[in-house]
Coordinates of C-alpha atoms and ligand atoms in Angstrom, one line a residue:
X29 CA -24.6 236.6 106.5
X30 CA -28.1 236.6 105.3
X31 CA -30.3 234.3 107.5
X32 CA -32.0 230.8 106.2
X33 CA -34.8 232.4 106.0
X34 CA -33.4 236.0 103.9
X35 CA -31.7 233.4 101.3
X36 CA -35.1 232.9 99.6
X37 CA -35.6 236.3 99.2
X38 CA -35.4 238.0 96.0
X39 CA -32.1 240.3 95.7
X40 CA -34.5 243.4 94.8
X41 CA -36.5 243.1 97.9
X42 CA -34.7 244.8 101.0
X43 CA -35.7 244.3 104.8
X44 CA -37.6 247.2 106.0
X45 CA -37.0 248.6 109.2
X46 CA -40.5 248.5 109.8
X47 CA -42.6 246.0 107.9
X48 CA -45.8 248.4 108.8
X49 CA -44.3 251.0 106.6
X50 CA -46.5 252.3 103.6
X51 CA -44.3 252.9 100.3
X52 CA -45.8 256.1 99.1
X53 CA -45.6 254.8 95.7
X54 CA -47.5 251.7 95.7
X55 CA -50.3 253.4 97.8
X56 CA -53.3 255.8 97.4
X57 CA -52.5 259.8 98.6
X58 CA -55.4 258.9 101.4
X59 CA -54.0 256.0 102.8
X60 CA -52.4 256.2 106.4
X61 CA -52.4 253.9 109.7
X62 CA -54.7 255.3 112.5
X63 CA -53.5 256.2 115.7
X64 CA -53.8 252.7 116.8
X65 CA -52.2 251.2 114.1
X66 CA -55.2 250.3 111.7
X67 CA -54.7 251.0 108.0
X68 CA -57.3 254.0 106.7
X69 CA -58.2 254.7 103.5
X70 CA -60.1 257.6 102.7
X71 CA -60.7 258.3 106.3
X72 CA -61.8 254.7 106.7
X73 CA -60.9 252.3 108.7
X74 CA -60.1 248.7 106.7
X75 CA -61.7 246.7 109.6
X76 CA -65.1 248.9 108.9
X77 CA -64.6 248.3 105.3
X78 CA -63.8 244.3 105.9
X79 CA -66.8 244.4 108.7
X80 CA -69.4 246.1 106.2
X81 CA -68.6 244.5 102.8
X82 CA -66.9 241.3 104.0
X83 CA -63.4 240.2 102.0
X84 CA -62.2 239.7 99.9
X85 CA -62.9 243.1 98.8
X86 CA -61.8 245.5 96.2
X87 CA -61.7 249.1 97.6
X88 CA -61.1 252.1 95.0
X89 CA -60.2 255.1 96.0
X90 CA -62.4 257.5 94.0
X91 CA -59.9 260.8 94.8
X92 CA -56.8 259.0 93.8
X93 CA -58.3 257.8 90.3
X94 CA -60.1 261.2 89.8
X95 CA -56.7 262.6 90.6
X96 CA -54.7 261.2 88.2
X97 CA -57.2 260.8 85.2
X98 CA -56.7 264.9 85.9
X99 CA -53.2 264.5 85.9
X100 CA -52.9 262.5 82.8
X101 CA -55.1 265.4 81.1
X102 CA -53.6 268.3 82.0
X103 CA -49.8 266.9 81.3
X104 CA -50.9 266.1 77.6
X105 CA -52.5 269.1 77.3
X106 CA -49.7 271.4 78.9
X107 CA -47.0 269.0 76.6
X108 CA -49.5 269.3 73.4
X109 CA -49.7 273.2 73.8
X110 CA -46.0 273.7 73.9
X111 CA -46.1 271.8 71.1
X112 CA -48.5 273.8 68.8
X113 CA -51.0 270.8 68.8
X114 CA -53.9 269.4 71.1
X115 CA -54.0 265.9 73.0
X116 CA -56.9 263.6 73.9
X117 CA -56.9 261.2 76.7
X118 CA -59.0 257.8 76.6
X119 CA -58.9 255.8 79.8
X120 CA -58.6 252.6 78.5
X121 CA -61.5 250.6 80.3
X122 CA -60.1 247.2 80.1
X123 CA -57.9 248.3 83.3
X124 CA -61.3 248.1 85.1
X125 CA -64.8 249.5 84.0
X126 CA -68.1 249.8 85.5
X127 CA -70.3 252.7 85.2
X128 CA -69.2 254.7 87.9
X129 CA -65.8 254.8 87.1
X130 CA -66.3 255.7 83.6
X131 CA -68.6 258.4 84.5
X132 CA -65.2 259.6 87.1
X133 CA -63.3 259.8 84.4
X134 CA -65.6 261.6 81.5
X135 CA -66.3 264.4 84.7
X136 CA -62.3 264.7 85.0
X137 CA -62.1 265.6 80.8
X138 CA -61.0 262.1 79.6
X139 CA -62.8 259.9 76.9
X140 CA -62.7 256.2 77.3
X141 CA -61.6 253.3 75.3
X142 CA -63.3 250.1 75.1
X143 CA -62.3 246.9 73.5
X144 CA -65.5 244.7 73.0
X145 CA -69.2 245.0 72.8
X146 CA -69.3 244.2 76.5
X147 CA -67.1 247.5 77.6
X148 CA -69.2 249.3 74.9
X149 CA -72.6 248.8 76.7
X150 CA -71.1 249.7 80.1
X151 CA -69.6 252.6 78.5
X152 CA -73.1 253.5 76.8
X153 CA -74.7 252.8 80.0
X154 CA -72.9 255.4 82.0
X155 CA -74.2 258.3 79.3
X156 CA -70.5 258.4 77.8
X157 CA -71.2 260.4 74.7
X158 CA -70.8 258.3 71.5
X159 CA -68.4 260.4 70.1
X160 CA -65.9 260.4 73.0
X161 CA -65.7 256.5 72.9
X162 CA -63.2 254.6 71.0
X163 CA -63.5 251.2 69.8
X164 CA -60.6 248.6 69.7
X165 CA -60.1 245.0 69.4
X166 CA -58.8 242.6 66.8
X167 CA -61.6 240.4 65.9
X168 CA -64.8 242.8 66.2
X169 CA -68.0 240.7 65.1
X170 CA -70.3 242.4 62.7
X171 CA -72.8 242.9 65.3
X172 CA -70.0 244.7 67.7
X173 CA -69.6 246.9 64.6
X174 CA -72.9 247.6 63.7
X175 CA -73.9 248.8 67.1
X176 CA -70.7 250.9 67.3
X177 CA -71.4 252.6 63.9
X178 CA -75.2 252.8 64.5
X179 CA -74.6 254.6 68.2
X180 CA -72.1 256.9 66.4
X181 CA -69.2 256.0 68.5
X182 CA -66.1 258.6 67.7
X183 CA -63.6 256.1 66.2
X184 CA -63.4 252.8 65.4
X185 CA -59.8 251.3 65.3
X186 CA -59.4 249.1 62.7
X187 CA -57.3 246.1 62.9
X188 CA -57.5 243.7 59.8
X189 CA -58.3 244.1 56.3
X190 CA -61.6 242.2 56.8
X191 CA -62.5 244.8 59.3
X192 CA -62.8 247.5 56.7
X193 CA -64.8 245.5 54.1
X194 CA -67.1 245.1 57.3
X195 CA -67.5 248.3 58.1
X196 CA -67.7 249.5 54.2
X197 CA -71.0 247.3 54.3
X198 CA -72.4 248.5 57.4
X199 CA -71.9 252.1 56.8
X200 CA -73.7 251.7 53.3
X201 CA -76.4 250.0 54.7
X202 CA -76.9 252.3 57.4
X203 CA -75.7 255.4 55.7
X204 CA -73.3 256.6 58.0
X205 CA -69.7 258.0 58.0
X206 CA -67.8 256.6 60.6
X207 CA -64.1 258.1 61.7
X208 CA -61.3 255.2 61.7
X209 CA -57.8 254.5 62.9
X210 CA -55.8 252.0 61.6
X211 CA -53.7 250.3 64.1
X212 CA -50.1 249.8 63.2
X213 CA -47.1 247.5 64.8
X214 CA -44.4 249.7 65.1
X215 CA -41.8 246.8 65.9
X216 CA -41.6 248.3 69.4
X217 CA -42.8 245.9 71.8
X218 CA -41.9 247.5 75.3
X219 CA -41.0 245.6 78.3
X220 CA -41.1 246.9 81.8
X221 CA -37.7 248.0 82.1
X222 CA -36.5 247.8 78.5
X223 CA -37.9 247.4 74.7
X224 CA -37.2 245.7 72.2
X225 CA -37.2 246.8 68.4
X226 CA -37.6 244.3 65.7
X227 CA -38.8 244.8 62.1
X228 CA -41.1 242.2 62.0
X229 CA -43.5 241.2 65.3
X230 CA -45.2 237.9 65.5
X231 CA -48.4 239.2 67.2
X232 CA -52.2 239.5 66.1
X233 CA -53.1 243.0 66.9
X234 CA -53.0 245.7 63.9
X235 CA -51.5 245.9 60.7
X236 CA -47.4 245.8 59.7
X237 CA -46.1 249.0 58.7
X238 CA -45.5 247.7 55.2
X239 CA -49.1 246.8 54.8
X240 CA -50.6 249.8 56.5
X241 CA -50.8 252.0 53.4
X242 CA -52.8 249.7 51.3
X243 CA -54.9 249.7 54.1
X244 CA -55.1 253.2 54.6
X245 CA -55.7 253.6 50.5
X246 CA -58.8 251.1 50.7
X247 CA -60.2 253.2 53.4
X248 CA -59.8 256.6 51.4
X249 CA -61.8 254.7 48.4
X250 CA -64.8 254.1 50.9
X251 CA -67.2 256.6 51.0
X252 CA -68.7 255.8 54.6
X253 CA -65.5 255.8 56.1
X254 CA -63.2 258.9 57.3
X255 CA -59.5 258.2 57.8
X256 CA -58.4 259.8 61.3
X257 CA -54.9 258.8 61.6
X258 CA -52.9 256.1 62.6
X259 CA -52.7 254.2 66.1
X260 CA -49.9 252.5 67.8
X261 CA -49.7 250.8 71.2
X262 CA -46.5 249.3 72.4
X263 CA -47.3 247.4 75.6
X264 CA -48.0 247.6 78.9
X265 CA -46.2 248.8 82.3
X266 CA -43.5 250.8 80.6
X267 CA -41.3 253.0 82.6
X268 CA -39.4 255.6 80.7
X269 CA -39.8 256.9 77.1
X270 CA -37.2 255.0 75.1
X271 CA -40.2 252.8 73.4
X272 CA -42.6 255.3 73.0
X273 CA -40.0 257.6 71.5
X274 CA -38.7 254.8 68.8
X275 CA -42.4 253.8 68.3
X276 CA -43.4 257.4 67.3
X277 CA -40.4 257.6 65.0
X278 CA -41.5 255.0 63.4
X279 CA -45.0 255.6 62.9
X280 CA -44.4 259.3 61.7
X281 CA -42.6 257.8 58.6
X282 CA -45.4 256.4 57.4
X283 CA -48.0 259.1 58.9
X284 CA -45.7 261.5 56.0
X285 CA -45.8 259.2 53.4
X286 CA -49.6 259.3 54.2
X287 CA -50.2 262.9 54.0
X288 CA -49.4 262.4 50.3
X289 CA -52.5 261.3 49.7
X290 CA -54.5 263.4 51.9
X291 CA -55.4 264.5 55.6
X292 CA -54.0 262.2 58.5
X293 CA -55.4 264.4 61.2
X294 CA -54.6 262.6 64.4
X295 CA -52.2 260.2 65.9
X296 CA -52.9 257.8 68.5
X297 CA -49.7 256.6 70.7
X298 CA -51.5 254.0 73.1
X299 CA -51.7 253.5 76.7
X300 CA -49.2 251.2 78.7
X301 CA -47.8 253.8 81.6
X302 CA -46.3 251.9 84.5
X303 CA -47.0 252.0 88.4
X304 CA -45.4 250.8 91.2
X305 CA -46.1 247.6 92.2
X306 CA -43.4 247.4 95.2
X307 CA -41.2 249.6 96.7
X308 CA -38.6 249.2 93.6
X309 CA -40.5 250.3 91.0
X310 CA -39.9 253.8 90.2
X311 CA -42.2 255.3 87.5
X312 CA -41.6 258.8 86.0
X313 CA -43.9 261.4 86.6
X314 CA -46.6 261.9 84.0
X315 CA -45.8 265.7 83.3
X316 CA -41.9 264.2 82.5
X317 CA -43.6 261.6 80.3
X318 CA -46.0 263.9 78.7
X319 CA -43.5 266.6 77.6
X320 CA -40.7 263.8 76.7
X321 CA -43.3 261.8 74.5
X322 CA -44.9 265.0 72.9
X323 CA -41.7 266.6 72.2
X324 CA -40.2 263.4 70.5
X325 CA -43.3 263.4 68.1
X326 CA -42.9 267.3 67.6
X327 CA -39.1 266.5 66.9
X328 CA -40.1 264.0 64.3
X329 CA -42.8 266.1 62.5
X330 CA -40.0 269.1 62.5
X331 CA -37.4 266.4 60.9
X332 CA -40.1 265.6 58.3
X333 CA -41.2 268.6 57.7
X334 CA -44.8 268.1 58.5
X335 CA -47.2 269.4 61.1
X336 CA -47.7 268.2 64.1
X337 CA -50.9 266.2 64.6
X338 CA -53.6 266.2 66.9
X339 CA -52.3 263.2 69.4
X340 CA -54.4 260.7 71.5
X341 CA -52.9 258.6 74.4
X342 CA -54.9 255.9 76.5
X343 CA -53.8 254.8 79.8
X344 CA -55.4 252.6 81.4
X345 CA -53.5 251.1 84.8
X346 CA -51.7 254.0 85.1
X347 CA -55.5 255.8 86.0
X348 CA -56.8 252.9 88.4
X349 CA -54.1 250.8 89.4
X350 CA -52.8 252.4 92.3
X351 CA -56.5 253.6 93.5
X352 CA -57.1 249.6 94.6
X353 CA -56.5 248.0 97.1
X354 CA -57.8 244.5 97.8
X355 CA -58.4 243.2 101.4
X356 CA -58.1 239.8 102.6
X357 CA -58.7 237.9 105.9
X358 CA -55.9 235.8 106.6
X359 CA -57.2 232.0 107.2
X360 CA -54.0 230.0 108.2
X361 CA -50.2 230.1 108.5
X362 CA -47.7 227.6 108.1
X363 CA -43.9 227.5 108.4
X364 CA -42.9 225.0 105.6
X365 CA -39.5 223.5 106.2
X366 CA -37.5 223.5 102.8
X367 CA -34.5 220.8 101.7
X368 CA -32.0 223.7 101.9
X369 CA -32.6 224.3 105.4
X370 CA -34.6 227.2 104.9
X371 CA -38.1 227.9 106.0
X372 CA -40.9 229.8 104.0
X373 CA -44.0 231.4 105.6
X374 CA -47.3 230.5 103.7
X375 CA -49.9 232.8 104.5
X376 CA -53.3 231.9 103.2
X377 CA -55.7 234.5 102.4
X378 CA -59.6 234.3 101.6
X379 CA -59.2 234.8 98.1
X380 CA -56.4 234.6 95.6
X381 CA -56.1 233.8 91.9
X382 CA -60.2 234.0 91.1
X383 CA -59.4 238.1 92.1
X384 CA -56.0 238.4 91.1
X385 CA -55.0 236.4 88.2
X386 CA -51.6 238.8 87.5
X387 CA -49.1 236.8 89.7
X388 CA -50.3 233.7 88.1
X389 CA -50.7 234.9 84.4
X390 CA -47.6 236.8 84.1
X391 CA -45.5 236.0 87.4
X392 CA -46.8 239.7 88.4
X393 CA -45.1 241.0 92.1
X394 CA -47.4 242.6 94.7
X395 CA -46.7 244.0 97.8
X396 CA -48.9 243.5 101.0
X397 CA -49.2 245.0 104.6
X398 CA -51.0 244.5 107.9
X399 CA -53.8 246.6 107.7
X400 CA -56.0 245.3 111.0
X401 CA -53.3 246.5 113.3
X402 CA -49.6 247.5 113.4
X403 CA -47.6 244.2 113.7
X404 CA -45.2 243.9 116.4
X405 CA -43.0 241.1 115.3
X406 CA -39.7 241.6 113.4
X407 CA -40.1 241.4 109.4
X408 CA -40.1 237.9 108.3
X409 CA -40.3 236.8 104.5
X410 CA -43.5 235.5 104.0
X411 CA -45.4 234.5 100.6
X412 CA -49.0 235.3 100.7
X413 CA -51.5 232.6 98.7
X414 CA -54.9 232.0 97.8
X415 CA -57.4 229.3 98.7
X416 CA -57.4 227.7 95.5
X417 CA -56.6 224.5 94.7
X418 CA -53.4 225.4 92.5
X419 CA -50.0 225.8 93.9
X420 CA -49.3 228.8 91.5
X421 CA -52.0 230.5 93.4
X422 CA -50.0 233.1 94.7
X423 CA -50.9 236.8 95.5
X424 CA -47.8 238.1 97.0
X425 CA -44.7 235.9 96.1
X426 CA -42.5 237.9 98.2
X427 CA -42.9 240.3 101.2
X428 CA -41.7 241.3 104.4
X429 CA -44.7 241.2 107.1
X430 CA -44.6 241.2 110.8
X431 CA -43.9 237.8 112.6
X432 CA -47.0 237.8 114.8
X433 CA -49.3 238.1 111.5
X434 CA -52.0 235.5 112.5
X435 CA -55.3 234.4 111.2
X436 CA -58.3 236.5 111.4
X437 CA -55.8 239.6 111.0
X438 CA -56.3 241.5 107.5
X439 CA -54.1 241.8 104.7
X440 CA -54.0 244.7 102.2
X441 CA -52.6 244.1 98.9
X442 CA -52.1 247.7 97.1
X443 CA -51.9 248.6 93.3
X444 CA -54.9 246.1 92.5
X445 CA -57.2 248.8 90.6
X446 CA -55.9 248.0 87.3
X447 CA -56.5 244.4 85.6
X448 CA -57.6 242.3 88.6
X449 CA -61.4 242.5 88.9
X450 CA -61.7 242.5 85.1
X451 CA -59.6 239.4 85.3
X452 CA -61.6 238.1 88.2
X453 CA -62.8 234.3 87.6
X454 CA -65.2 231.8 89.5
X455 CA -62.0 229.2 89.7
X456 CA -63.4 226.7 92.2
X457 CA -66.8 228.4 92.5
X458 CA -65.3 231.1 94.5
X459 CA -67.4 234.3 93.7
X460 CA -66.0 237.4 92.8
X461 CA -65.7 240.0 95.4
X462 CA -67.8 243.2 95.5
X463 CA -65.8 246.8 94.5
X464 CA -66.6 249.6 97.0
X465 CA -65.5 253.2 96.0
X466 CA -64.5 255.0 99.1
X467 CA -64.2 258.9 99.4
X468 CA -63.9 261.9 102.1
X469 CA -65.3 258.6 104.9
X470 CA -67.8 257.7 102.7
X471 CA -68.2 254.1 101.0
X472 CA -70.1 253.1 97.7
X473 CA -70.8 249.6 96.0
X474 CA -69.5 250.1 92.6
X475 CA -70.0 246.6 92.0
X476 CA -72.2 244.1 93.9
X477 CA -70.1 241.1 95.1
X478 CA -71.4 237.7 93.8
X479 CA -73.4 235.0 96.2
X480 CA -73.0 231.5 96.3
X481 CA -76.3 232.0 94.3
X482 CA -75.1 233.8 91.6
X483 CA -72.0 231.4 90.8
X484 CA -74.6 228.2 90.9
X485 CA -77.0 230.2 88.8
X486 CA -75.5 228.9 85.5
X487 CA -75.7 225.2 86.5
X488 CA -78.8 224.1 84.7
X489 CA -79.3 221.0 86.9
X490 CA -79.7 223.2 89.9
X491 CA -83.0 224.4 90.9
X492 CA -82.4 228.1 92.1
X493 CA -84.9 227.7 94.8
X494 CA -82.9 224.8 96.7
X495 CA -79.7 226.9 96.8
X496 CA -79.0 228.1 100.4
X497 CA -76.6 231.1 100.6
X498 CA -73.6 229.7 102.4
X499 CA -70.8 232.1 103.6
X500 CA -68.3 233.0 101.1
Ligands
LIG7 N1 -54.7 250.7 74.5 C1 -54.5 249.5 74.0 C2 -54.8 249.2 72.5 C3 -54.0 248.5 74.8 O1 -54.0 247.2 74.5 C4 -54.1 248.8 75.9 C5 -53.6 247.7 76.9 C6 -54.0 249.8 76.8 C7 -54.6 250.8 75.8 C8 -54.1 250.5 78.0 O2 -52.9 250.2 78.3 P1 -52.3 250.4 80.2 O3 -52.2 252.1 80.0 O4 -53.0 250.0 81.1 O5 -51.1 249.9 80.3 N2 -53.5 242.2 81.7 C9 -52.2 242.5 81.5 C10 -52.3 244.0 80.4 C11 -52.8 244.3 79.1 C12 -52.8 245.2 78.4 C13 -54.0 245.2 77.3 N3 -53.9 246.6 76.5 C14 -51.7 242.9 82.9 O6 -52.3 243.0 83.7 O7 -50.6 243.6 82.8

């Protein structure tokens, strides 16, 4: 029989034997509990991090990022070599980009994919070789394209017929030759646990397969453009290979047809590899994924009697997601009596949808653990919420946390490395938290936190000299 509290739990959430436990798939390898129960990341106690940098705080485990980047590169290198080709891995900067992280991934042999002029400037400021940058986006402006061509980015992934003409004009004017990919919609739209394959997709990115031949023919006519191949990205937070396999097969049909009109050196299959946000997520190891995806491409090529092209992939979340942990301080707890007789425990923390919009935007699930000590109370179904003036301001919808969790405790939310800081806002004039990298017991601020003065700086009616930096 479920107790009234448990009746609020979703089916997938099991009551843990110990609500201090750390499910290995959702935490960086360096996370453990100290002898006194305090959570430790890369040898640094969560309490020390919070005292030094304040909360909320996004902590990024450098070794976790590096080892995942390395694992992707090695896995795709090996899979490609087994199938007589090569593979490049681009880190999708949209997942989280700052100069330090760009340097780490380049150091580990990755390239960098950017999708706006702003991301391009970060990659350039990090010293990423322009030739190792891929530039995406469905609405790149003339200025963005000019900058990309002038600095010599390695590839521009074109998304529309208008963009092809913009690049024709720019390359003619600056006498440059630009490598371009053509982004196509394979019609395969991957969801987390399944994928849908439809002939027509109603979305803004890329060219429908049926229109791509015309786009490539046009590119081949333009002296300043060099056609590098097709690009396809089927979605994000994907488990399994079925979607990649189906998409590759559809795109290879077009790839083979294009070979009749000239070289098609490369095929970029995008990113989208899923990670564990809660203990029920079970991502396939990258070695298996890489092996199966590359083998599927090679089989598709053999069936069509064509050579296996050089390959490229663009993981973002799978490189940085699991490396990030957000630390919050608990401010209030509240037991809310529901009409059904059930009681829901609300735990309010000092951040929320301004530092992690994913639950509000996508209904994303996260997990949490008490970080400043080990709890002693029984597992209590809890909902972690933020401090924003909005009832949808949820951080962790459902989690079992120790019943004795109380104001002043620190809470750690794992798997916040990807798409949390990049989507952060100043909603309710809340300053965005700093990002601190940890490695071997050392810390490094890689993105400074905002102050109230920073947040107010854009209000043209405020004299900056009059702003006192009240506590966050
Ligand atoms: N390549 C392209 C062309 C993309 O559009 C994306 C992600 C990636 C690579 C990287 O995908 P990843 O490996 O990180 O799944 N904000 C959403 C995710 C948006 C993904 C956008 N494109 C979220 O928080 O779930």
